[in-house]
Amino acid sequence: MKSLSDLSEREILAVAIASEEEDGRIYLSFAEDLAERYPSSAKVFEEMAEQEAAHRHALLGLYQKRFGPHLPPIRREDVKGFLRRRPVWLTRNLPLDTIRKEAEVMEYESARFYQKAAERATDVGVRKLLGDLAAAEQGHETLAVRLGSTILTPGARGDEDVAYRRFFILQYVQPGLAGLMDGSVSTLAPLFAAAFATQNNWETFLVGLAASIGAGISMGFAEALSDDGSLTGRGSPLLRGGVSGLMTALGGLGHTLPYLVPDSIPDHFRIATAIAAAVVFVELWTIAYIRARYMDTPFLQAVFQIVLGGAIVLAAGVIIGGA
């Protein structure tokens, strides 16, 4: 690995050409990733890729004039001082802020490279071009602002806000809500059946713990294997499965944990059951609120569906356990 001070002008130009080509491909990857979710922002990155292509052509023209058609196989990872980047552009459905921050790092790094390289160049033409490119890279932030003012119009930003909300709901809210509903409702019957059958807090806790974890694992796999997100736009199956499985387990554990009340306390069973019933009430109303807030379900309808359904399942567990 060479330091910048050890590079010849030929190698500096070769690194710059390779860097511009790679950056252009990265911007196009960002644009492709954003095209469906944020079409206006995708156009910004397409414009930035075109700028990188123009820089590359200018560098190639100067290189061929000075050194001929053959480029030495040197890239920026062969030069000390370049920031090590995480290949985030290989990840699909990245948050828009992550992509923008990555682009800012890329432009800052390129500008610094051109500034230092221009200081070392002895040829007037090379020095001028590198200085111009340094100014251009520094101006990319201004370019993004200018493109944003023309491409990211208020209407386009509104469309992107709608797209982001849809993406957020599909990837986080929907699987999380499905898991919370399953964990909160499906574990009621076995938990309260065990509670009223044994009237032993610890044994009831073990049943609830097993039911919650088992339901979480089941829901996580079911969600992750339901689709890969390529057609539905629901994002990473592993992420959705993790969200769904975690919320399922939490939904069941919420009304299971009260049965950790020690049996040594007087009326331990009644205390634990009262706390668990209160937790169930909060869980069901929370689910109803989330459905009304994010799934466009009328609040009263959501309350009727969730609270009534949960009450029936709870009653079934109590009746079975008390039989």
PDB file of C-alpha atoms in Angstrom:
ATOM      1  CA  MET A   1       0.000   0.000   0.000  1.00  0.00           C
ATOM      2  CA  LYS A   2       1.352   3.393  -1.033  1.00  0.00           C
ATOM      3  CA  SER A   3       0.975   6.750   0.629  1.00  0.00           C
ATOM      4  CA  LEU A   4      -0.244   9.684  -1.434  1.00  0.00           C
ATOM      5  CA  SER A   5       3.186  11.290  -1.335  1.00  0.00           C
ATOM      6  CA  ASP A   6       4.663   8.233  -3.074  1.00  0.00           C
ATOM      7  CA  LEU A   7       2.279   8.340  -6.039  1.00  0.00           C
ATOM      8  CA  SER A   8       3.397   9.610  -9.426  1.00  0.00           C
ATOM      9  CA  GLU A   9       1.154  11.918 -11.419  1.00  0.00           C
ATOM     10  CA  ARG A  10       0.231   8.967 -13.621  1.00  0.00           C
ATOM     11  CA  GLU A  11      -0.840   6.934 -10.580  1.00  0.00           C
ATOM     12  CA  ILE A  12      -2.748   9.883  -9.100  1.00  0.00           C
ATOM     13  CA  LEU A  13      -4.754  10.231 -12.307  1.00  0.00           C
ATOM     14  CA  ALA A  14      -5.328   6.468 -12.461  1.00  0.00           C
ATOM     15  CA  VAL A  15      -6.645   6.420  -8.881  1.00  0.00           C
ATOM     16  CA  ALA A  16      -8.873   9.397  -9.637  1.00  0.00           C
ATOM     17  CA  ILE A  17     -10.293   7.725 -12.764  1.00  0.00           C
ATOM     18  CA  ALA A  18     -11.017   4.478 -10.900  1.00  0.00           C
ATOM     19  CA  SER A  19     -12.562   6.406  -8.004  1.00  0.00           C
ATOM     20  CA  GLU A  20     -14.874   8.436 -10.219  1.00  0.00           C
ATOM     21  CA  GLU A  21     -16.010   5.286 -12.007  1.00  0.00           C
ATOM     22  CA  GLU A  22     -16.713   3.472  -8.736  1.00  0.00           C
ATOM     23  CA  ASP A  23     -18.491   6.452  -7.176  1.00  0.00           C
ATOM     24  CA  GLY A  24     -20.702   6.755 -10.241  1.00  0.00           C
ATOM     25  CA  ARG A  25     -21.710   3.103  -9.949  1.00  0.00           C
ATOM     26  CA  ILE A  26     -22.408   3.562  -6.243  1.00  0.00           C
ATOM     27  CA  TYR A  27     -24.668   6.543  -6.917  1.00  0.00           C
ATOM     28  CA  LEU A  28     -26.534   4.535  -9.544  1.00  0.00           C
ATOM     29  CA  SER A  29     -26.937   1.726  -6.996  1.00  0.00           C
ATOM     30  CA  PHE A  30     -28.371   4.218  -4.527  1.00  0.00           C
ATOM     31  CA  ALA A  31     -30.706   5.542  -7.240  1.00  0.00           C
ATOM     32  CA  GLU A  32     -31.866   2.022  -8.087  1.00  0.00           C
ATOM     33  CA  ASP A  33     -32.495   1.239  -4.424  1.00  0.00           C
ATOM     34  CA  LEU A  34     -34.452   4.475  -3.943  1.00  0.00           C
ATOM     35  CA  ALA A  35     -36.369   4.401  -7.234  1.00  0.00           C
ATOM     36  CA  GLU A  36     -39.496   2.734  -5.889  1.00  0.00           C
ATOM     37  CA  ARG A  37     -39.561   4.293  -2.429  1.00  0.00           C
ATOM     38  CA  TYR A  38     -38.167   7.781  -3.114  1.00  0.00           C
ATOM     39  CA  PRO A  39     -38.264   8.434  -6.874  1.00  0.00           C
ATOM     40  CA  SER A  40     -37.379  12.122  -6.581  1.00  0.00           C
ATOM     41  CA  SER A  41     -34.330  11.458  -4.410  1.00  0.00           C
ATOM     42  CA  ALA A  42     -33.337   8.702  -6.844  1.00  0.00           C
ATOM     43  CA  LYS A  43     -33.172  11.348  -9.601  1.00  0.00           C
ATOM     44  CA  VAL A  44     -30.782  13.390  -7.472  1.00  0.00           C
ATOM     45  CA  PHE A  45     -28.359  10.462  -7.272  1.00  0.00           C
ATOM     46  CA  GLU A  46     -28.738   9.785 -11.002  1.00  0.00           C
ATOM     47  CA  GLU A  47     -27.695  13.387 -11.645  1.00  0.00           C
ATOM     48  CA  MET A  48     -24.723  12.976  -9.294  1.00  0.00           C
ATOM     49  CA  ALA A  49     -23.711   9.799 -11.169  1.00  0.00           C
ATOM     50  CA  GLU A  50     -23.762  11.780 -14.410  1.00  0.00           C
ATOM     51  CA  GLN A  51     -21.468  14.356 -12.806  1.00  0.00           C
ATOM     52  CA  GLU A  52     -19.039  11.600 -11.790  1.00  0.00           C
ATOM     53  CA  ALA A  53     -19.084  10.279 -15.373  1.00  0.00           C
ATOM     54  CA  ALA A  54     -18.216  13.750 -16.671  1.00  0.00           C
ATOM     55  CA  HIS A  55     -15.309  13.981 -14.200  1.00  0.00           C
ATOM     56  CA  ARG A  56     -14.068  10.577 -15.318  1.00  0.00           C
ATOM     57  CA  HIS A  57     -14.147  11.558 -18.986  1.00  0.00           C
ATOM     58  CA  ALA A  58     -12.176  14.716 -18.261  1.00  0.00           C
ATOM     59  CA  LEU A  59      -9.581  12.735 -16.307  1.00  0.00           C
ATOM     60  CA  LEU A  60      -9.337  10.083 -19.026  1.00  0.00           C
ATOM     61  CA  GLY A  61      -8.815  12.707 -21.699  1.00  0.00           C
ATOM     62  CA  LEU A  62      -5.978  14.303 -19.761  1.00  0.00           C
ATOM     63  CA  TYR A  63      -4.450  10.907 -18.899  1.00  0.00           C
ATOM     64  CA  GLN A  64      -4.462   9.715 -22.504  1.00  0.00           C
ATOM     65  CA  LYS A  65      -2.895  12.971 -23.634  1.00  0.00           C
ATOM     66  CA  ARG A  66      -0.100  12.686 -21.067  1.00  0.00           C
ATOM     67  CA  PHE A  67       0.484   8.951 -20.615  1.00  0.00           C
ATOM     68  CA  GLY A  68      -1.277   7.031 -23.368  1.00  0.00           C
ATOM     69  CA  PRO A  69      -4.185   4.557 -23.324  1.00  0.00           C
ATOM     70  CA  HIS A  70      -3.007   2.099 -20.641  1.00  0.00           C
ATOM     71  CA  LEU A  71      -4.046   2.620 -17.002  1.00  0.00           C
ATOM     72  CA  PRO A  72      -1.972   1.127 -14.162  1.00  0.00           C
ATOM     73  CA  PRO A  73      -4.066  -1.210 -11.956  1.00  0.00           C
ATOM     74  CA  ILE A  74      -4.114   1.004  -8.876  1.00  0.00           C
ATOM     75  CA  ARG A  75      -7.247   1.871  -6.913  1.00  0.00           C
ATOM     76  CA  ARG A  76      -7.932   3.972  -3.838  1.00  0.00           C
ATOM     77  CA  GLU A  77      -7.837   0.932  -1.527  1.00  0.00           C
ATOM     78  CA  ASP A  78      -4.150   0.691  -2.524  1.00  0.00           C
ATOM     79  CA  VAL A  79      -3.486   4.184  -1.149  1.00  0.00           C
ATOM     80  CA  LYS A  80      -3.084   5.044   2.528  1.00  0.00           C
ATOM     81  CA  GLY A  81      -5.393   7.659   3.955  1.00  0.00           C
ATOM     82  CA  PHE A  82      -8.638   6.799   2.216  1.00  0.00           C
ATOM     83  CA  LEU A  83     -11.511   6.148   4.575  1.00  0.00           C
ATOM     84  CA  ARG A  84     -12.542   2.536   4.858  1.00  0.00           C
ATOM     85  CA  ARG A  85     -16.160   2.366   3.762  1.00  0.00           C
ATOM     86  CA  ARG A  86     -18.811  -0.105   4.725  1.00  0.00           C
ATOM     87  CA  PRO A  87     -20.310  -1.505   1.489  1.00  0.00           C
ATOM     88  CA  VAL A  88     -23.766  -0.265   2.452  1.00  0.00           C
ATOM     89  CA  TRP A  89     -24.683   0.092  -1.221  1.00  0.00           C
ATOM     90  CA  LEU A  90     -24.886  -3.716  -1.357  1.00  0.00           C
ATOM     91  CA  THR A  91     -27.767  -3.614   1.129  1.00  0.00           C
ATOM     92  CA  ARG A  92     -31.291  -3.166  -0.162  1.00  0.00           C
ATOM     93  CA  ASN A  93     -33.939  -0.866   1.332  1.00  0.00           C
ATOM     94  CA  LEU A  94     -31.462   1.364   3.170  1.00  0.00           C
ATOM     95  CA  PRO A  95     -32.946   4.333   5.035  1.00  0.00           C
ATOM     96  CA  LEU A  96     -32.709   7.514   2.968  1.00  0.00           C
ATOM     97  CA  ASP A  97     -30.712   9.318   5.685  1.00  0.00           C
ATOM     98  CA  THR A  98     -28.109   6.537   5.678  1.00  0.00           C
ATOM     99  CA  ILE A  99     -27.657   6.866   1.932  1.00  0.00           C
ATOM    100  CA  ARG A 100     -27.356  10.650   2.086  1.00  0.00           C
ATOM    101  CA  LYS A 101     -24.765  10.476   4.870  1.00  0.00           C
ATOM    102  CA  GLU A 102     -22.761   7.902   2.911  1.00  0.00           C
ATOM    103  CA  ALA A 103     -22.804  10.202  -0.116  1.00  0.00           C
ATOM    104  CA  GLU A 104     -21.562  13.109   2.012  1.00  0.00           C
ATOM    105  CA  VAL A 105     -18.630  10.995   3.228  1.00  0.00           C
ATOM    106  CA  MET A 106     -17.802  10.009  -0.351  1.00  0.00           C
ATOM    107  CA  GLU A 107     -17.792  13.629  -1.549  1.00  0.00           C
ATOM    108  CA  TYR A 108     -15.710  14.818   1.406  1.00  0.00           C
ATOM    109  CA  GLU A 109     -13.144  12.084   0.847  1.00  0.00           C
ATOM    110  CA  SER A 110     -12.918  12.792  -2.891  1.00  0.00           C
ATOM    111  CA  ALA A 111     -12.535  16.535  -2.338  1.00  0.00           C
ATOM    112  CA  ARG A 112      -9.688  15.975   0.149  1.00  0.00           C
ATOM    113  CA  PHE A 113      -7.949  13.617  -2.261  1.00  0.00           C
ATOM    114  CA  TYR A 114      -8.120  16.096  -5.146  1.00  0.00           C
ATOM    115  CA  GLN A 115      -6.898  18.949  -2.942  1.00  0.00           C
ATOM    116  CA  LYS A 116      -3.850  16.983  -1.749  1.00  0.00           C
ATOM    117  CA  ALA A 117      -3.168  15.586  -5.211  1.00  0.00           C
ATOM    118  CA  ALA A 118      -3.365  19.055  -6.795  1.00  0.00           C
ATOM    119  CA  GLU A 119      -0.784  20.332  -4.305  1.00  0.00           C
ATOM    120  CA  ARG A 120       1.647  17.628  -5.421  1.00  0.00           C
ATOM    121  CA  ALA A 121       1.078  17.910  -9.170  1.00  0.00           C
ATOM    122  CA  THR A 122       3.831  19.623 -11.169  1.00  0.00           C
ATOM    123  CA  ASP A 123       2.137  19.658 -14.552  1.00  0.00           C
ATOM    124  CA  VAL A 124       0.007  22.793 -14.953  1.00  0.00           C
ATOM    125  CA  GLY A 125      -2.796  20.973 -16.765  1.00  0.00           C
ATOM    126  CA  VAL A 126      -2.967  18.172 -14.184  1.00  0.00           C
ATOM    127  CA  ARG A 127      -2.847  20.632 -11.310  1.00  0.00           C
ATOM    128  CA  LYS A 128      -5.646  22.726 -12.816  1.00  0.00           C
ATOM    129  CA  LEU A 129      -7.900  19.742 -13.481  1.00  0.00           C
ATOM    130  CA  LEU A 130      -7.395  18.281 -10.001  1.00  0.00           C
ATOM    131  CA  GLY A 131      -8.109  21.666  -8.435  1.00  0.00           C
ATOM    132  CA  ASP A 132     -11.259  22.015 -10.513  1.00  0.00           C
ATOM    133  CA  LEU A 133     -12.394  18.538  -9.458  1.00  0.00           C
ATOM    134  CA  ALA A 134     -11.741  19.349  -5.806  1.00  0.00           C
ATOM    135  CA  ALA A 135     -13.982  22.391  -6.144  1.00  0.00           C
ATOM    136  CA  ALA A 136     -16.586  20.306  -7.991  1.00  0.00           C
ATOM    137  CA  GLU A 137     -16.644  17.649  -5.269  1.00  0.00           C
ATOM    138  CA  GLN A 138     -16.992  20.334  -2.611  1.00  0.00           C
ATOM    139  CA  GLY A 139     -19.815  21.783  -4.666  1.00  0.00           C
ATOM    140  CA  HIS A 140     -21.724  18.520  -4.836  1.00  0.00           C
ATOM    141  CA  GLU A 141     -23.495  19.472  -1.627  1.00  0.00           C
ATOM    142  CA  THR A 142     -24.573  22.669  -3.365  1.00  0.00           C
ATOM    143  CA  LEU A 143     -25.530  20.565  -6.375  1.00  0.00           C
ATOM    144  CA  ALA A 144     -27.662  18.335  -4.181  1.00  0.00           C
ATOM    145  CA  VAL A 145     -29.384  21.401  -2.741  1.00  0.00           C
ATOM    146  CA  ARG A 146     -29.966  22.809  -6.233  1.00  0.00           C
ATOM    147  CA  LEU A 147     -31.248  19.511  -7.548  1.00  0.00           C
ATOM    148  CA  GLY A 148     -33.382  19.146  -4.447  1.00  0.00           C
ATOM    149  CA  SER A 149     -34.994  22.517  -5.081  1.00  0.00           C
ATOM    150  CA  THR A 150     -35.908  21.540  -8.629  1.00  0.00           C
ATOM    151  CA  ILE A 151     -36.510  17.806  -8.350  1.00  0.00           C
ATOM    152  CA  LEU A 152     -37.592  17.523  -4.715  1.00  0.00           C
ATOM    153  CA  THR A 153     -40.495  19.922  -5.082  1.00  0.00           C
ATOM    154  CA  PRO A 154     -43.029  20.204  -2.229  1.00  0.00           C
ATOM    155  CA  GLY A 155     -45.280  17.810  -4.099  1.00  0.00           C
ATOM    156  CA  ALA A 156     -42.465  15.324  -4.619  1.00  0.00           C
ATOM    157  CA  ARG A 157     -41.461  15.578  -0.964  1.00  0.00           C
ATOM    158  CA  GLY A 158     -45.055  14.902  -0.008  1.00  0.00           C
ATOM    159  CA  ASP A 159     -45.054  11.827  -2.239  1.00  0.00           C
ATOM    160  CA  GLU A 160     -41.822  10.656  -0.614  1.00  0.00           C
ATOM    161  CA  ASP A 161     -43.299  11.149   2.852  1.00  0.00           C
ATOM    162  CA  VAL A 162     -46.219   8.958   1.825  1.00  0.00           C
ATOM    163  CA  ALA A 163     -43.813   6.383   0.385  1.00  0.00           C
ATOM    164  CA  TYR A 164     -41.724   6.403   3.564  1.00  0.00           C
ATOM    165  CA  ARG A 165     -44.814   5.944   5.715  1.00  0.00           C
ATOM    166  CA  ARG A 166     -45.875   3.025   3.531  1.00  0.00           C
ATOM    167  CA  PHE A 167     -42.404   1.485   3.770  1.00  0.00           C
ATOM    168  CA  PHE A 168     -42.324   1.980   7.543  1.00  0.00           C
ATOM    169  CA  ILE A 169     -45.721   0.337   7.930  1.00  0.00           C
ATOM    170  CA  LEU A 170     -44.890  -2.592   5.650  1.00  0.00           C
ATOM    171  CA  GLN A 171     -41.506  -3.363   7.176  1.00  0.00           C
ATOM    172  CA  TYR A 172     -41.987  -2.518  10.855  1.00  0.00           C
ATOM    173  CA  VAL A 173     -45.569  -1.793  11.908  1.00  0.00           C
ATOM    174  CA  GLN A 174     -47.354  -4.572  10.077  1.00  0.00           C
ATOM    175  CA  PRO A 175     -45.130  -7.498  11.173  1.00  0.00           C
ATOM    176  CA  GLY A 176     -44.730  -5.994  14.646  1.00  0.00           C
ATOM    177  CA  LEU A 177     -48.477  -5.561  15.055  1.00  0.00           C
ATOM    178  CA  ALA A 178     -49.163  -9.083  13.805  1.00  0.00           C
ATOM    179  CA  GLY A 179     -46.666 -10.407  16.327  1.00  0.00           C
ATOM    180  CA  LEU A 180     -48.025  -8.323  19.189  1.00  0.00           C
ATOM    181  CA  MET A 181     -51.580  -9.450  18.433  1.00  0.00           C
ATOM    182  CA  ASP A 182     -50.570 -13.101  18.239  1.00  0.00           C
ATOM    183  CA  GLY A 183     -48.439 -12.965  21.374  1.00  0.00           C
ATOM    184  CA  SER A 184     -50.950 -10.995  23.421  1.00  0.00           C
ATOM    185  CA  VAL A 185     -54.048 -12.970  22.399  1.00  0.00           C
ATOM    186  CA  SER A 186     -52.892 -16.500  21.614  1.00  0.00           C
ATOM    187  CA  THR A 187     -51.063 -16.938  24.938  1.00  0.00           C
ATOM    188  CA  LEU A 188     -54.048 -15.826  27.044  1.00  0.00           C
ATOM    189  CA  ALA A 189     -55.848 -19.166  26.959  1.00  0.00           C
ATOM    190  CA  PRO A 190     -52.900 -21.408  27.970  1.00  0.00           C
ATOM    191  CA  LEU A 191     -51.637 -18.919  30.560  1.00  0.00           C
ATOM    192  CA  PHE A 192     -54.922 -18.404  32.397  1.00  0.00           C
ATOM    193  CA  ALA A 193     -55.898 -22.052  32.004  1.00  0.00           C
ATOM    194  CA  ALA A 194     -52.643 -22.990  33.784  1.00  0.00           C
ATOM    195  CA  ALA A 195     -53.200 -20.252  36.352  1.00  0.00           C
ATOM    196  CA  PHE A 196     -56.688 -21.358  37.385  1.00  0.00           C
ATOM    197  CA  ALA A 197     -55.869 -25.062  37.101  1.00  0.00           C
ATOM    198  CA  THR A 198     -52.795 -24.929  39.360  1.00  0.00           C
ATOM    199  CA  GLN A 199     -53.202 -21.631  41.248  1.00  0.00           C
ATOM    200  CA  ASN A 200     -49.413 -21.769  41.472  1.00  0.00           C
ATOM    201  CA  ASN A 201     -47.572 -18.675  40.296  1.00  0.00           C
ATOM    202  CA  TRP A 202     -44.287 -20.321  39.363  1.00  0.00           C
ATOM    203  CA  GLU A 203     -45.872 -23.109  37.332  1.00  0.00           C
ATOM    204  CA  THR A 204     -48.098 -20.566  35.603  1.00  0.00           C
ATOM    205  CA  PHE A 205     -45.058 -18.441  34.799  1.00  0.00           C
ATOM    206  CA  LEU A 206     -43.271 -21.406  33.209  1.00  0.00           C
ATOM    207  CA  VAL A 207     -46.283 -22.171  31.030  1.00  0.00           C
ATOM    208  CA  GLY A 208     -46.549 -18.530  29.944  1.00  0.00           C
ATOM    209  CA  LEU A 209     -42.810 -18.294  29.292  1.00  0.00           C
ATOM    210  CA  ALA A 210     -42.843 -21.414  27.133  1.00  0.00           C
ATOM    211  CA  ALA A 211     -45.930 -20.248  25.241  1.00  0.00           C
ATOM    212  CA  SER A 212     -44.457 -16.776  24.626  1.00  0.00           C
ATOM    213  CA  ILE A 213     -41.059 -17.957  23.403  1.00  0.00           C
ATOM    214  CA  GLY A 214     -42.582 -20.719  21.316  1.00  0.00           C
ATOM    215  CA  ALA A 215     -45.044 -18.322  19.716  1.00  0.00           C
ATOM    216  CA  GLY A 216     -42.252 -15.812  19.065  1.00  0.00           C
ATOM    217  CA  ILE A 217     -40.091 -18.378  17.283  1.00  0.00           C
ATOM    218  CA  SER A 218     -43.050 -19.644  15.265  1.00  0.00           C
ATOM    219  CA  MET A 219     -44.200 -16.170  14.201  1.00  0.00           C
ATOM    220  CA  GLY A 220     -40.644 -15.087  13.385  1.00  0.00           C
ATOM    221  CA  PHE A 221     -40.081 -17.990  11.014  1.00  0.00           C
ATOM    222  CA  ALA A 222     -43.560 -17.650   9.508  1.00  0.00           C
ATOM    223  CA  GLU A 223     -43.023 -13.959   8.731  1.00  0.00           C
ATOM    224  CA  ALA A 224     -39.482 -14.406   7.415  1.00  0.00           C
ATOM    225  CA  LEU A 225     -40.530 -17.235   5.105  1.00  0.00           C
ATOM    226  CA  SER A 226     -43.763 -15.604   3.924  1.00  0.00           C
ATOM    227  CA  ASP A 227     -42.049 -13.619   1.132  1.00  0.00           C
ATOM    228  CA  ASP A 228     -38.633 -12.182   0.321  1.00  0.00           C
ATOM    229  CA  GLY A 229     -39.957  -8.650  -0.134  1.00  0.00           C
ATOM    230  CA  SER A 230     -38.917  -8.417  -3.789  1.00  0.00           C
ATOM    231  CA  LEU A 231     -42.469  -8.167  -5.099  1.00  0.00           C
ATOM    232  CA  THR A 232     -44.374  -6.807  -2.115  1.00  0.00           C
ATOM    233  CA  GLY A 233     -41.825  -4.141  -1.186  1.00  0.00           C
ATOM    234  CA  ARG A 234     -41.971  -5.301   2.453  1.00  0.00           C
ATOM    235  CA  GLY A 235     -38.214  -5.192   2.868  1.00  0.00           C
ATOM    236  CA  SER A 236     -35.786  -7.670   4.390  1.00  0.00           C
ATOM    237  CA  PRO A 237     -37.440 -10.949   5.442  1.00  0.00           C
ATOM    238  CA  LEU A 238     -34.931 -11.365   8.281  1.00  0.00           C
ATOM    239  CA  LEU A 239     -35.761  -7.930   9.657  1.00  0.00           C
ATOM    240  CA  ARG A 240     -39.506  -8.502   9.398  1.00  0.00           C
ATOM    241  CA  GLY A 241     -39.163 -11.936  10.983  1.00  0.00           C
ATOM    242  CA  GLY A 242     -37.093 -10.521  13.826  1.00  0.00           C
ATOM    243  CA  VAL A 243     -39.579  -7.722  14.488  1.00  0.00           C
ATOM    244  CA  SER A 244     -42.543 -10.092  14.372  1.00  0.00           C
ATOM    245  CA  GLY A 245     -40.908 -12.726  16.567  1.00  0.00           C
ATOM    246  CA  LEU A 246     -39.728 -10.200  19.149  1.00  0.00           C
ATOM    247  CA  MET A 247     -43.116  -8.485  19.415  1.00  0.00           C
ATOM    248  CA  THR A 248     -44.866 -11.867  19.686  1.00  0.00           C
ATOM    249  CA  ALA A 249     -42.665 -12.896  22.588  1.00  0.00           C
ATOM    250  CA  LEU A 250     -43.072  -9.512  24.287  1.00  0.00           C
ATOM    251  CA  GLY A 251     -46.850  -9.672  23.860  1.00  0.00           C
ATOM    252  CA  GLY A 252     -46.967 -12.959  25.732  1.00  0.00           C
ATOM    253  CA  LEU A 253     -44.382 -12.051  28.352  1.00  0.00           C
ATOM    254  CA  GLY A 254     -46.264  -8.892  29.310  1.00  0.00           C
ATOM    255  CA  HIS A 255     -49.008 -10.803  31.132  1.00  0.00           C
ATOM    256  CA  THR A 256     -46.700 -13.679  32.083  1.00  0.00           C
ATOM    257  CA  LEU A 257     -44.242 -11.689  34.197  1.00  0.00           C
ATOM    258  CA  PRO A 258     -46.784 -10.819  36.933  1.00  0.00           C
ATOM    259  CA  TYR A 259     -46.749 -14.500  37.930  1.00  0.00           C
ATOM    260  CA  LEU A 260     -43.238 -13.991  39.248  1.00  0.00           C
ATOM    261  CA  VAL A 261     -44.931 -12.693  42.404  1.00  0.00           C
ATOM    262  CA  PRO A 262     -43.490 -15.027  45.101  1.00  0.00           C
ATOM    263  CA  ASP A 263     -45.788 -17.674  46.513  1.00  0.00           C
ATOM    264  CA  SER A 264     -44.660 -16.614  49.985  1.00  0.00           C
ATOM    265  CA  ILE A 265     -46.715 -13.423  49.744  1.00  0.00           C
ATOM    266  CA  PRO A 266     -50.292 -13.706  51.086  1.00  0.00           C
ATOM    267  CA  ASP A 267     -52.884 -13.874  48.291  1.00  0.00           C
ATOM    268  CA  HIS A 268     -50.019 -14.208  45.795  1.00  0.00           C
ATOM    269  CA  PHE A 269     -52.229 -15.808  43.175  1.00  0.00           C
ATOM    270  CA  ARG A 270     -54.898 -13.117  43.321  1.00  0.00           C
ATOM    271  CA  ILE A 271     -52.299 -10.345  43.207  1.00  0.00           C
ATOM    272  CA  ALA A 272     -50.500 -11.849  40.217  1.00  0.00           C
ATOM    273  CA  THR A 273     -53.750 -12.530  38.372  1.00  0.00           C
ATOM    274  CA  ALA A 274     -55.038  -9.001  38.979  1.00  0.00           C
ATOM    275  CA  ILE A 275     -51.798  -7.496  37.656  1.00  0.00           C
ATOM    276  CA  ALA A 276     -51.852  -9.851  34.645  1.00  0.00           C
ATOM    277  CA  ALA A 277     -55.464  -8.901  33.863  1.00  0.00           C
ATOM    278  CA  ALA A 278     -54.540  -5.202  34.021  1.00  0.00           C
ATOM    279  CA  VAL A 279     -51.610  -5.807  31.674  1.00  0.00           C
ATOM    280  CA  VAL A 280     -53.899  -7.654  29.255  1.00  0.00           C
ATOM    281  CA  PHE A 281     -56.288  -4.697  29.292  1.00  0.00           C
ATOM    282  CA  VAL A 282     -53.437  -2.298  28.425  1.00  0.00           C
ATOM    283  CA  GLU A 283     -52.076  -4.621  25.732  1.00  0.00           C
ATOM    284  CA  LEU A 284     -55.410  -4.986  23.961  1.00  0.00           C
ATOM    285  CA  TRP A 285     -56.114  -1.254  23.983  1.00  0.00           C
ATOM    286  CA  THR A 286     -52.572  -0.579  22.716  1.00  0.00           C
ATOM    287  CA  ILE A 287     -53.125  -2.966  19.826  1.00  0.00           C
ATOM    288  CA  ALA A 288     -56.447  -1.277  19.045  1.00  0.00           C
ATOM    289  CA  TYR A 289     -54.719   2.136  19.021  1.00  0.00           C
ATOM    290  CA  ILE A 290     -51.926   0.956  16.699  1.00  0.00           C
ATOM    291  CA  ARG A 291     -54.453  -0.534  14.287  1.00  0.00           C
ATOM    292  CA  ALA A 292     -56.374   2.718  14.245  1.00  0.00           C
ATOM    293  CA  ARG A 293     -53.229   4.854  13.955  1.00  0.00           C
ATOM    294  CA  TYR A 294     -51.319   2.994  11.257  1.00  0.00           C
ATOM    295  CA  MET A 295     -53.691   0.537   9.591  1.00  0.00           C
ATOM    296  CA  ASP A 296     -56.528   3.014   8.907  1.00  0.00           C
ATOM    297  CA  THR A 297     -58.969   0.962  10.980  1.00  0.00           C
ATOM    298  CA  PRO A 298     -61.730   2.962  12.690  1.00  0.00           C
ATOM    299  CA  PHE A 299     -60.873   3.103  16.380  1.00  0.00           C
ATOM    300  CA  LEU A 300     -64.182   1.731  17.650  1.00  0.00           C
ATOM    301  CA  GLN A 301     -63.993  -1.089  15.137  1.00  0.00           C
ATOM    302  CA  ALA A 302     -60.445  -1.882  16.234  1.00  0.00           C
ATOM    303  CA  VAL A 303     -61.507  -1.867  19.880  1.00  0.00           C
ATOM    304  CA  PHE A 304     -64.427  -4.167  19.140  1.00  0.00           C
ATOM    305  CA  GLN A 305     -62.290  -6.615  17.174  1.00  0.00           C
ATOM    306  CA  ILE A 306     -59.285  -6.746  19.499  1.00  0.00           C
ATOM    307  CA  VAL A 307     -60.698  -6.184  22.967  1.00  0.00           C
ATOM    308  CA  LEU A 308     -63.736  -8.386  22.444  1.00  0.00           C
ATOM    309  CA  GLY A 309     -61.658 -11.120  20.813  1.00  0.00           C
ATOM    310  CA  GLY A 310     -59.082 -11.009  23.581  1.00  0.00           C
ATOM    311  CA  ALA A 311     -61.771 -11.104  26.254  1.00  0.00           C
ATOM    312  CA  ILE A 312     -63.294 -14.227  24.679  1.00  0.00           C
ATOM    313  CA  VAL A 313     -59.901 -15.987  24.553  1.00  0.00           C
ATOM    314  CA  LEU A 314     -59.184 -15.003  28.158  1.00  0.00           C
ATOM    315  CA  ALA A 315     -62.573 -16.246  29.276  1.00  0.00           C
ATOM    316  CA  ALA A 316     -61.968 -19.548  27.467  1.00  0.00           C
ATOM    317  CA  GLY A 317     -58.707 -20.027  29.367  1.00  0.00           C
ATOM    318  CA  VAL A 318     -60.330 -19.237  32.717  1.00  0.00           C
ATOM    319  CA  ILE A 319     -63.223 -21.623  32.071  1.00  0.00           C
ATOM    320  CA  ILE A 320     -60.953 -24.437  30.933  1.00  0.00           C
ATOM    321  CA  GLY A 321     -58.560 -23.947  33.830  1.00  0.00           C
ATOM    322  CA  GLY A 322     -61.353 -23.834  36.393  1.00  0.00           C
ATOM    323  CA  ALA A 323     -63.113 -26.917  35.082  1.00  0.00           C
TER     324      ALA A 323
END
